[in-house]
PDB file of C-alpha atoms and ligand atoms in Angstrom:
ATOM      1  CA  MET A  27      75.745  71.515  88.376  1.00  0.00           C
ATOM      2  CA  ASN A  28      75.582  72.053  84.625  1.00  0.00           C
ATOM      3  CA  THR A  29      74.548  69.016  82.594  1.00  0.00           C
ATOM      4  CA  LEU A  30      75.338  70.868  79.362  1.00  0.00           C
ATOM      5  CA  LEU A  31      79.027  70.422  80.213  1.00  0.00           C
ATOM      6  CA  THR A  32      78.891  66.636  80.642  1.00  0.00           C
ATOM      7  CA  PRO A  33      80.734  64.868  77.800  1.00  0.00           C
ATOM      8  CA  LYS A  34      77.711  62.942  76.500  1.00  0.00           C
ATOM      9  CA  VAL A  35      75.463  66.024  76.283  1.00  0.00           C
ATOM     10  CA  ALA A  36      78.195  68.346  74.978  1.00  0.00           C
ATOM     11  CA  THR A  37      79.205  65.765  72.342  1.00  0.00           C
ATOM     12  CA  LEU A  38      75.645  65.241  71.137  1.00  0.00           C
ATOM     13  CA  LEU A  39      74.936  68.993  70.981  1.00  0.00           C
ATOM     14  CA  ASN A  40      78.185  69.549  69.049  1.00  0.00           C
ATOM     15  CA  LYS A  41      77.149  66.853  66.568  1.00  0.00           C
ATOM     16  CA  LEU A  42      73.602  68.195  66.110  1.00  0.00           C
ATOM     17  CA  HIS A  43      74.704  71.839  65.764  1.00  0.00           C
ATOM     18  CA  GLN A  44      77.339  70.754  63.211  1.00  0.00           C
ATOM     19  CA  GLU A  45      74.791  68.722  61.210  1.00  0.00           C
ATOM     20  CA  ALA A  46      72.483  71.743  61.195  1.00  0.00           C
ATOM     21  CA  ALA A  47      75.283  74.060  60.040  1.00  0.00           C
ATOM     22  CA  ASP A  48      76.186  71.650  57.224  1.00  0.00           C
ATOM     23  CA  GLN A  49      72.552  71.697  56.040  1.00  0.00           C
ATOM     24  CA  MET A  50      72.411  75.505  55.756  1.00  0.00           C
ATOM     25  CA  PRO A  51      73.261  75.913  52.037  1.00  0.00           C
ATOM     26  CA  LEU A  52      70.549  73.426  51.070  1.00  0.00           C
ATOM     27  CA  ILE A  53      68.048  74.982  53.502  1.00  0.00           C
ATOM     28  CA  ARG A  54      68.676  78.452  52.065  1.00  0.00           C
ATOM     29  CA  ALA A  55      67.948  77.129  48.576  1.00  0.00           C
ATOM     30  CA  VAL A  56      64.713  75.407  49.656  1.00  0.00           C
ATOM     31  CA  MET A  57      63.593  78.455  51.684  1.00  0.00           C
ATOM     32  CA  LYS A  58      64.268  80.795  48.774  1.00  0.00           C
ATOM     33  CA  LYS A  59      62.063  78.698  46.540  1.00  0.00           C
ATOM     34  CA  MET A  60      59.266  78.516  49.128  1.00  0.00           C
ATOM     35  CA  ARG A  61      59.381  82.218  49.989  1.00  0.00           C
ATOM     36  CA  SER A  62      59.540  83.622  46.481  1.00  0.00           C
ATOM     37  CA  GLY A  63      57.126  86.564  46.350  1.00  0.00           C
ATOM     38  CA  LYS A  64      56.314  86.269  50.056  1.00  0.00           C
ATOM     39  CA  THR A  65      57.482  88.715  52.714  1.00  0.00           C
ATOM     40  CA  ALA A  66      56.257  87.616  56.146  1.00  0.00           C
ATOM     41  CA  PRO A  67      56.893  84.345  58.045  1.00  0.00           C
ATOM     42  CA  GLN A  68      53.195  83.543  58.221  1.00  0.00           C
ATOM     43  CA  GLU A  69      53.088  83.566  54.419  1.00  0.00           C
ATOM     44  CA  MET A  70      55.091  80.337  54.128  1.00  0.00           C
ATOM     45  CA  PRO A  71      53.301  77.581  52.126  1.00  0.00           C
ATOM     46  CA  SER A  72      51.071  75.390  54.268  1.00  0.00           C
ATOM     47  CA  ASN A  73      53.216  72.291  53.559  1.00  0.00           C
ATOM     48  CA  TRP A  74      56.520  73.957  54.567  1.00  0.00           C
ATOM     49  CA  ALA A  75      57.060  71.554  57.508  1.00  0.00           C
ATOM     50  CA  GLU A  76      56.825  68.497  55.216  1.00  0.00           C
ATOM     51  CA  ARG A  77      59.209  70.133  52.735  1.00  0.00           C
ATOM     52  CA  MET A  78      61.688  70.807  55.554  1.00  0.00           C
ATOM     53  CA  SER A  79      61.317  67.373  57.158  1.00  0.00           C
ATOM     54  CA  ASP A  80      65.001  66.439  56.686  1.00  0.00           C
ATOM     55  CA  PHE A  81      66.304  69.644  58.226  1.00  0.00           C
ATOM     56  CA  HIS A  82      67.102  70.462  61.851  1.00  0.00           C
ATOM     57  CA  LEU A  83      66.393  74.232  61.859  1.00  0.00           C
ATOM     58  CA  PRO A  84      67.480  74.239  65.508  1.00  0.00           C
ATOM     59  CA  VAL A  85      67.981  76.969  68.066  1.00  0.00           C
ATOM     60  CA  SER A  86      71.469  78.459  68.075  1.00  0.00           C
ATOM     61  CA  ARG A  87      73.822  77.633  70.952  1.00  0.00           C
ATOM     62  CA  GLU A  88      73.113  81.114  72.327  1.00  0.00           C
ATOM     63  CA  GLN A  89      69.353  80.522  72.250  1.00  0.00           C
ATOM     64  CA  GLY A  90      69.795  77.067  73.763  1.00  0.00           C
ATOM     65  CA  CYS A  91      71.849  78.455  76.648  1.00  0.00           C
ATOM     66  CA  PHE A  92      69.275  81.207  77.110  1.00  0.00           C
ATOM     67  CA  LEU A  93      66.542  78.553  77.427  1.00  0.00           C
ATOM     68  CA  TYR A  94      68.678  76.567  79.876  1.00  0.00           C
ATOM     69  CA  GLN A  95      69.319  79.711  81.963  1.00  0.00           C
ATOM     70  CA  THR A  96      65.635  80.690  81.971  1.00  0.00           C
ATOM     71  CA  VAL A  97      64.389  77.243  83.010  1.00  0.00           C
ATOM     72  CA  ARG A  98      66.980  77.016  85.773  1.00  0.00           C
ATOM     73  CA  ALA A  99      66.517  80.563  87.083  1.00  0.00           C
ATOM     74  CA  THR A 100      62.714  80.287  87.203  1.00  0.00           C
ATOM     75  CA  LYS A 101      62.762  76.689  88.513  1.00  0.00           C
ATOM     76  CA  ALA A 102      60.097  75.940  85.923  1.00  0.00           C
ATOM     77  CA  GLN A 103      58.169  72.721  86.605  1.00  0.00           C
ATOM     78  CA  TYR A 104      56.171  72.492  83.409  1.00  0.00           C
ATOM     79  CA  VAL A 105      57.480  73.642  80.047  1.00  0.00           C
ATOM     80  CA  VAL A 106      55.585  73.310  76.775  1.00  0.00           C
ATOM     81  CA  GLU A 107      57.295  73.562  73.386  1.00  0.00           C
ATOM     82  CA  PHE A 108      55.777  74.033  69.931  1.00  0.00           C
ATOM     83  CA  GLY A 109      58.240  72.560  67.380  1.00  0.00           C
ATOM     84  CA  THR A 110      60.591  69.758  68.505  1.00  0.00           C
ATOM     85  CA  SER A 111      62.398  68.969  65.224  1.00  0.00           C
ATOM     86  CA  PHE A 112      65.351  66.685  66.126  1.00  0.00           C
ATOM     87  CA  GLY A 113      65.276  67.847  69.735  1.00  0.00           C
ATOM     88  CA  VAL A 114      68.040  70.449  70.097  1.00  0.00           C
ATOM     89  CA  SER A 115      66.047  73.006  72.128  1.00  0.00           C
ATOM     90  CA  ALA A 116      64.436  70.096  74.023  1.00  0.00           C
ATOM     91  CA  ILE A 117      67.913  68.922  75.079  1.00  0.00           C
ATOM     92  CA  TYR A 118      68.791  72.351  76.528  1.00  0.00           C
ATOM     93  CA  ILE A 119      65.447  72.479  78.354  1.00  0.00           C
ATOM     94  CA  ALA A 120      65.668  68.868  79.587  1.00  0.00           C
ATOM     95  CA  ALA A 121      69.204  69.487  80.890  1.00  0.00           C
ATOM     96  CA  ALA A 122      67.893  72.432  82.918  1.00  0.00           C
ATOM     97  CA  LEU A 123      64.969  70.397  84.309  1.00  0.00           C
ATOM     98  CA  HIS A 124      67.415  67.663  85.274  1.00  0.00           C
ATOM     99  CA  ASP A 125      69.651  70.187  87.046  1.00  0.00           C
ATOM    100  CA  ASN A 126      66.609  71.642  88.819  1.00  0.00           C
ATOM    101  CA  GLN A 127      65.935  68.030  89.909  1.00  0.00           C
ATOM    102  CA  ASN A 128      62.330  68.348  88.831  1.00  0.00           C
ATOM    103  CA  GLY A 129      59.971  69.199  86.012  1.00  0.00           C
ATOM    104  CA  ARG A 130      58.734  68.078  82.641  1.00  0.00           C
ATOM    105  CA  LEU A 131      58.812  69.247  79.041  1.00  0.00           C
ATOM    106  CA  VAL A 132      55.947  68.463  76.669  1.00  0.00           C
ATOM    107  CA  SER A 133      57.032  69.134  73.099  1.00  0.00           C
ATOM    108  CA  ALA A 134      54.927  68.932  69.928  1.00  0.00           C
ATOM    109  CA  GLU A 135      56.219  67.840  66.516  1.00  0.00           C
ATOM    110  CA  LEU A 136      54.147  67.439  63.359  1.00  0.00           C
ATOM    111  CA  ILE A 137      56.568  65.204  61.434  1.00  0.00           C
ATOM    112  CA  GLU A 138      56.733  61.686  62.878  1.00  0.00           C
ATOM    113  CA  SER A 139      60.245  60.878  61.606  1.00  0.00           C
ATOM    114  CA  LYS A 140      61.577  64.017  63.310  1.00  0.00           C
ATOM    115  CA  ALA A 141      59.864  63.180  66.607  1.00  0.00           C
ATOM    116  CA  ILE A 142      61.321  59.639  66.514  1.00  0.00           C
ATOM    117  CA  LYS A 143      64.822  61.034  65.943  1.00  0.00           C
ATOM    118  CA  ALA A 144      64.364  63.578  68.753  1.00  0.00           C
ATOM    119  CA  LYS A 145      63.248  60.822  71.149  1.00  0.00           C
ATOM    120  CA  SER A 146      66.285  58.743  70.280  1.00  0.00           C
ATOM    121  CA  ASN A 147      68.650  61.725  70.734  1.00  0.00           C
ATOM    122  CA  ILE A 148      67.199  62.473  74.158  1.00  0.00           C
ATOM    123  CA  LEU A 149      67.240  58.787  75.168  1.00  0.00           C
ATOM    124  CA  SER A 150      70.925  58.536  74.201  1.00  0.00           C
ATOM    125  CA  ILE A 151      71.894  61.119  76.822  1.00  0.00           C
ATOM    126  CA  GLY A 152      69.647  59.747  79.579  1.00  0.00           C
ATOM    127  CA  LEU A 153      67.192  62.668  79.751  1.00  0.00           C
ATOM    128  CA  SER A 154      64.024  60.890  78.554  1.00  0.00           C
ATOM    129  CA  GLU A 155      62.315  61.015  81.919  1.00  0.00           C
ATOM    130  CA  TYR A 156      62.032  64.811  81.575  1.00  0.00           C
ATOM    131  CA  VAL A 157      60.563  64.909  78.063  1.00  0.00           C
ATOM    132  CA  GLU A 158      57.310  63.842  76.438  1.00  0.00           C
ATOM    133  CA  ILE A 159      57.110  64.318  72.680  1.00  0.00           C
ATOM    134  CA  ARG A 160      53.643  64.477  71.154  1.00  0.00           C
ATOM    135  CA  ILE A 161      53.395  63.672  67.465  1.00  0.00           C
ATOM    136  CA  GLY A 162      50.926  65.603  65.305  1.00  0.00           C
ATOM    137  CA  ASP A 163      49.593  69.108  64.900  1.00  0.00           C
ATOM    138  CA  ALA A 164      50.348  71.127  68.032  1.00  0.00           C
ATOM    139  CA  LEU A 165      46.873  72.651  67.884  1.00  0.00           C
ATOM    140  CA  GLU A 166      45.550  69.146  68.616  1.00  0.00           C
ATOM    141  CA  THR A 167      48.304  67.531  70.684  1.00  0.00           C
ATOM    142  CA  LEU A 168      48.813  70.440  73.099  1.00  0.00           C
ATOM    143  CA  LYS A 169      45.085  70.987  73.685  1.00  0.00           C
ATOM    144  CA  GLU A 170      44.975  69.647  77.209  1.00  0.00           C
ATOM    145  CA  PRO A 171      48.012  70.466  79.316  1.00  0.00           C
ATOM    146  CA  ASP A 172      47.918  68.555  82.592  1.00  0.00           C
ATOM    147  CA  LYS A 173      49.003  71.456  84.763  1.00  0.00           C
ATOM    148  CA  PRO A 174      49.631  75.205  84.688  1.00  0.00           C
ATOM    149  CA  ILE A 175      52.373  76.130  82.248  1.00  0.00           C
ATOM    150  CA  ASP A 176      55.470  77.913  83.590  1.00  0.00           C
ATOM    151  CA  ILE A 177      57.184  78.425  80.239  1.00  0.00           C
ATOM    152  CA  LEU A 178      55.789  78.174  76.718  1.00  0.00           C
ATOM    153  CA  TYR A 179      58.426  78.028  73.978  1.00  0.00           C
ATOM    154  CA  LEU A 180      57.220  78.736  70.447  1.00  0.00           C
ATOM    155  CA  ASP A 181      59.521  77.466  67.679  1.00  0.00           C
ATOM    156  CA  GLY A 182      57.207  75.801  65.142  1.00  0.00           C
ATOM    157  CA  GLY A 183      55.707  77.643  62.171  1.00  0.00           C
ATOM    158  CA  PRO A 184      55.555  81.364  63.088  1.00  0.00           C
ATOM    159  CA  GLY A 185      52.219  81.613  61.277  1.00  0.00           C
ATOM    160  CA  LEU A 186      50.687  79.433  64.018  1.00  0.00           C
ATOM    161  CA  TYR A 187      52.187  81.179  67.059  1.00  0.00           C
ATOM    162  CA  LEU A 188      49.103  83.242  67.831  1.00  0.00           C
ATOM    163  CA  SER A 189      46.762  80.255  67.508  1.00  0.00           C
ATOM    164  CA  VAL A 190      48.967  78.126  69.781  1.00  0.00           C
ATOM    165  CA  LEU A 191      49.237  80.974  72.288  1.00  0.00           C
ATOM    166  CA  LYS A 192      45.469  81.502  72.363  1.00  0.00           C
ATOM    167  CA  LEU A 193      44.933  77.748  72.787  1.00  0.00           C
ATOM    168  CA  LEU A 194      47.260  77.645  75.786  1.00  0.00           C
ATOM    169  CA  GLN A 195      46.703  81.077  77.322  1.00  0.00           C
ATOM    170  CA  PRO A 196      44.016  79.795  79.742  1.00  0.00           C
ATOM    171  CA  HIS A 197      46.637  77.337  81.052  1.00  0.00           C
ATOM    172  CA  LEU A 198      49.464  79.832  81.661  1.00  0.00           C
ATOM    173  CA  ARG A 199      50.153  80.410  85.321  1.00  0.00           C
ATOM    174  CA  GLU A 200      50.295  84.085  86.228  1.00  0.00           C
ATOM    175  CA  GLY A 201      53.927  85.081  85.761  1.00  0.00           C
ATOM    176  CA  ALA A 202      54.521  82.477  83.056  1.00  0.00           C
ATOM    177  CA  LEU A 203      57.008  83.253  80.306  1.00  0.00           C
ATOM    178  CA  VAL A 204      56.214  82.870  76.630  1.00  0.00           C
ATOM    179  CA  ILE A 205      59.361  82.819  74.512  1.00  0.00           C
ATOM    180  CA  ALA A 206      59.012  82.905  70.735  1.00  0.00           C
ATOM    181  CA  ASP A 207      61.739  82.414  68.136  1.00  0.00           C
ATOM    182  CA  ASN A 208      61.811  84.230  64.802  1.00  0.00           C
ATOM    183  CA  VAL A 209      59.742  87.233  65.805  1.00  0.00           C
ATOM    184  CA  PRO A 210      61.342  90.244  64.130  1.00  0.00           C
ATOM    185  CA  THR A 211      62.573  92.894  66.546  1.00  0.00           C
ATOM    186  CA  MET A 212      61.037  95.822  64.743  1.00  0.00           C
ATOM    187  CA  ASP A 213      57.355  96.556  64.755  1.00  0.00           C
ATOM    188  CA  ASP A 214      55.823  94.535  61.982  1.00  0.00           C
ATOM    189  CA  ASP A 215      52.237  95.026  60.944  1.00  0.00           C
ATOM    190  CA  LYS A 216      52.383  91.716  59.102  1.00  0.00           C
ATOM    191  CA  ASN A 217      53.086  89.808  62.319  1.00  0.00           C
ATOM    192  CA  PRO A 218      49.852  89.339  64.278  1.00  0.00           C
ATOM    193  CA  TYR A 219      51.703  87.474  67.065  1.00  0.00           C
ATOM    194  CA  ALA A 220      54.052  90.419  67.708  1.00  0.00           C
ATOM    195  CA  ARG A 221      51.148  92.867  67.635  1.00  0.00           C
ATOM    196  CA  TYR A 222      49.204  90.764  70.137  1.00  0.00           C
ATOM    197  CA  VAL A 223      51.879  90.229  72.792  1.00  0.00           C
ATOM    198  CA  ARG A 224      53.220  93.769  72.460  1.00  0.00           C
ATOM    199  CA  ASN A 225      49.812  95.206  73.388  1.00  0.00           C
ATOM    200  CA  PRO A 226      49.666  95.271  77.237  1.00  0.00           C
ATOM    201  CA  ALA A 227      45.847  95.196  77.060  1.00  0.00           C
ATOM    202  CA  ASN A 228      46.174  91.522  76.076  1.00  0.00           C
ATOM    203  CA  GLY A 229      47.883  90.667  79.368  1.00  0.00           C
ATOM    204  CA  TYR A 230      51.577  90.520  78.393  1.00  0.00           C
ATOM    205  CA  LEU A 231      54.652  92.557  79.182  1.00  0.00           C
ATOM    206  CA  SER A 232      56.803  91.848  76.174  1.00  0.00           C
ATOM    207  CA  SER A 233      60.387  92.571  75.164  1.00  0.00           C
ATOM    208  CA  SER A 234      62.144  91.939  71.912  1.00  0.00           C
ATOM    209  CA  ILE A 235      65.581  90.398  72.156  1.00  0.00           C
ATOM    210  CA  GLU A 236      68.053  90.578  69.290  1.00  0.00           C
ATOM    211  CA  MET A 237      68.939  86.924  69.133  1.00  0.00           C
ATOM    212  CA  LYS A 238      69.043  85.089  65.773  1.00  0.00           C
ATOM    213  CA  GLY A 239      65.931  86.199  63.850  1.00  0.00           C
ATOM    214  CA  GLY A 240      64.538  88.041  66.905  1.00  0.00           C
ATOM    215  CA  THR A 241      63.266  86.458  70.104  1.00  0.00           C
ATOM    216  CA  GLU A 242      60.100  87.730  71.752  1.00  0.00           C
ATOM    217  CA  TYR A 243      60.162  87.383  75.548  1.00  0.00           C
ATOM    218  CA  SER A 244      56.742  87.895  77.069  1.00  0.00           C
ATOM    219  CA  LEU A 245      55.589  87.754  80.660  1.00  0.00           C
ATOM    220  CA  TRP A 246      51.955  86.727  81.159  1.00  0.00           C
ATOM    221  CA  THR A 247      50.659  89.246  83.661  1.00  0.00           C
ATOM    222  CA  GLY A 248      47.032  88.200  83.255  1.00  0.00           C
ATOM    223  CA  VAL A 249      44.147  90.442  82.243  1.00  0.00           C
TER     224      VAL A 249
HETATM  225  C1  SAM B  28      62.324  75.527  63.680  1.00  0.00           C
HETATM  226  S1  SAM B  28      61.914  73.846  63.826  1.00  0.00           S
HETATM  227  C2  SAM B  28      62.073  73.545  65.573  1.00  0.00           C
HETATM  228  C3  SAM B  28      63.496  73.494  66.039  1.00  0.00           C
HETATM  229  C4  SAM B  28      63.668  72.924  67.423  1.00  0.00           C
HETATM  230  N1  SAM B  28      62.979  73.726  68.408  1.00  0.00           N
HETATM  231  C5  SAM B  28      65.135  72.798  67.737  1.00  0.00           C
HETATM  232  O1  SAM B  28      65.692  73.664  68.412  1.00  0.00           O
HETATM  233  O2  SAM B  28      65.752  71.828  67.270  1.00  0.00           O
HETATM  234  C6  SAM B  28      60.170  73.892  63.659  1.00  0.00           C
HETATM  235  C7  SAM B  28      59.499  72.543  63.782  1.00  0.00           C
HETATM  236  O3  SAM B  28      58.097  72.759  63.958  1.00  0.00           O
HETATM  237  C8  SAM B  28      57.423  71.679  63.345  1.00  0.00           C
HETATM  238  N2  SAM B  28      56.023  72.071  63.101  1.00  0.00           N
HETATM  239  C9  SAM B  28      55.545  72.865  62.111  1.00  0.00           C
HETATM  240  N3  SAM B  28      54.203  72.981  62.201  1.00  0.00           N
HETATM  241  C10 SAM B  28      53.824  72.234  63.259  1.00  0.00           C
HETATM  242  C11 SAM B  28      52.564  71.947  63.864  1.00  0.00           C
HETATM  243  N4  SAM B  28      51.417  72.445  63.382  1.00  0.00           N
HETATM  244  N5  SAM B  28      52.537  71.162  64.966  1.00  0.00           N
HETATM  245  C12 SAM B  28      53.699  70.627  65.465  1.00  0.00           C
HETATM  246  N6  SAM B  28      54.915  70.867  64.934  1.00  0.00           N
HETATM  247  C13 SAM B  28      54.985  71.658  63.847  1.00  0.00           C
HETATM  248  C14 SAM B  28      58.238  71.436  62.087  1.00  0.00           C
HETATM  249  O4  SAM B  28      58.017  70.152  61.550  1.00  0.00           O
HETATM  250  C15 SAM B  28      59.658  71.678  62.564  1.00  0.00           C
HETATM  251  O5  SAM B  28      60.308  70.469  62.906  1.00  0.00           O
END
C-alpha cells in the first residue's frame, strides 16, 4: 500500500509543490532583504514567519518521501512536527501513518491562516483523523505531548530548533528519531543545534544528510 500514489493525494501534492515552485522568485527576493548582513539561519529577524505568511516553504518531494519512508519503516505511532505551513510535510507523514494503519501527527504552526489552509488540504484528501494541528508558538503548543514521541520533525525557524528539542527531549522515547531540515552539512560554529546533536555526550547519534539545505538525522540514545 502506498497512499502517496492515490490520485487524490498525488494530485494535491503536485498542486502544492507547483504553487511552492512558482513562489520561489518572490521568496528569494524577500529572503534576500531579510538576510542582508546576516549569515546564519538563527539570525533571521524575529518576525520572519509573519513576513513569510503567504509562502509554502515546503519540504521537497525527496524530503517528503524520506519522511514517508521513515514513518513507515519505524512504524511510528506518535510524530511531532514543528512548522506545518500549508501542510506538505504533514501530508507525507499522514499518508505513512494511514498506511501503517495507526498513529498520530501533532503539528505546530504559528500563523493561523497557514494552519487553517493546512487543515483544509488534509481534510480534502481524507487524512484528518491522523493529524492534529496546534495553532500558536510551538514552544507553548507542544509543551505537553500526550505520549512518548517516536519521531520529532523540526521544520520551523531554525533559530528555535534547540529550544524545541530541549522542551521535548524528556518526552522522546529511547530510540526516537529527530529529523531537522535546513541544518548545514558542514560543521558550523554558528549553529547551536548542530553542535548540540553532534556531541554524543548530549545523548544523540547524529548524521548529516545532503538533502536540500542539509538534513540532520539524529537518534536519541538517551544519556
Ligand atoms: C519551512 S515552513 C514549514 C514547511 C512545512 N513543514 C511543509 O513541508 O510544508 C516553517 C513554518 O514554521 C512556522 N513557524 C515559525 N516559527 C514558529 C513557531 N515559533 N511556532 C510554530 N510555527 C512556527 C512558520 O510560520 C512556517 O509556516
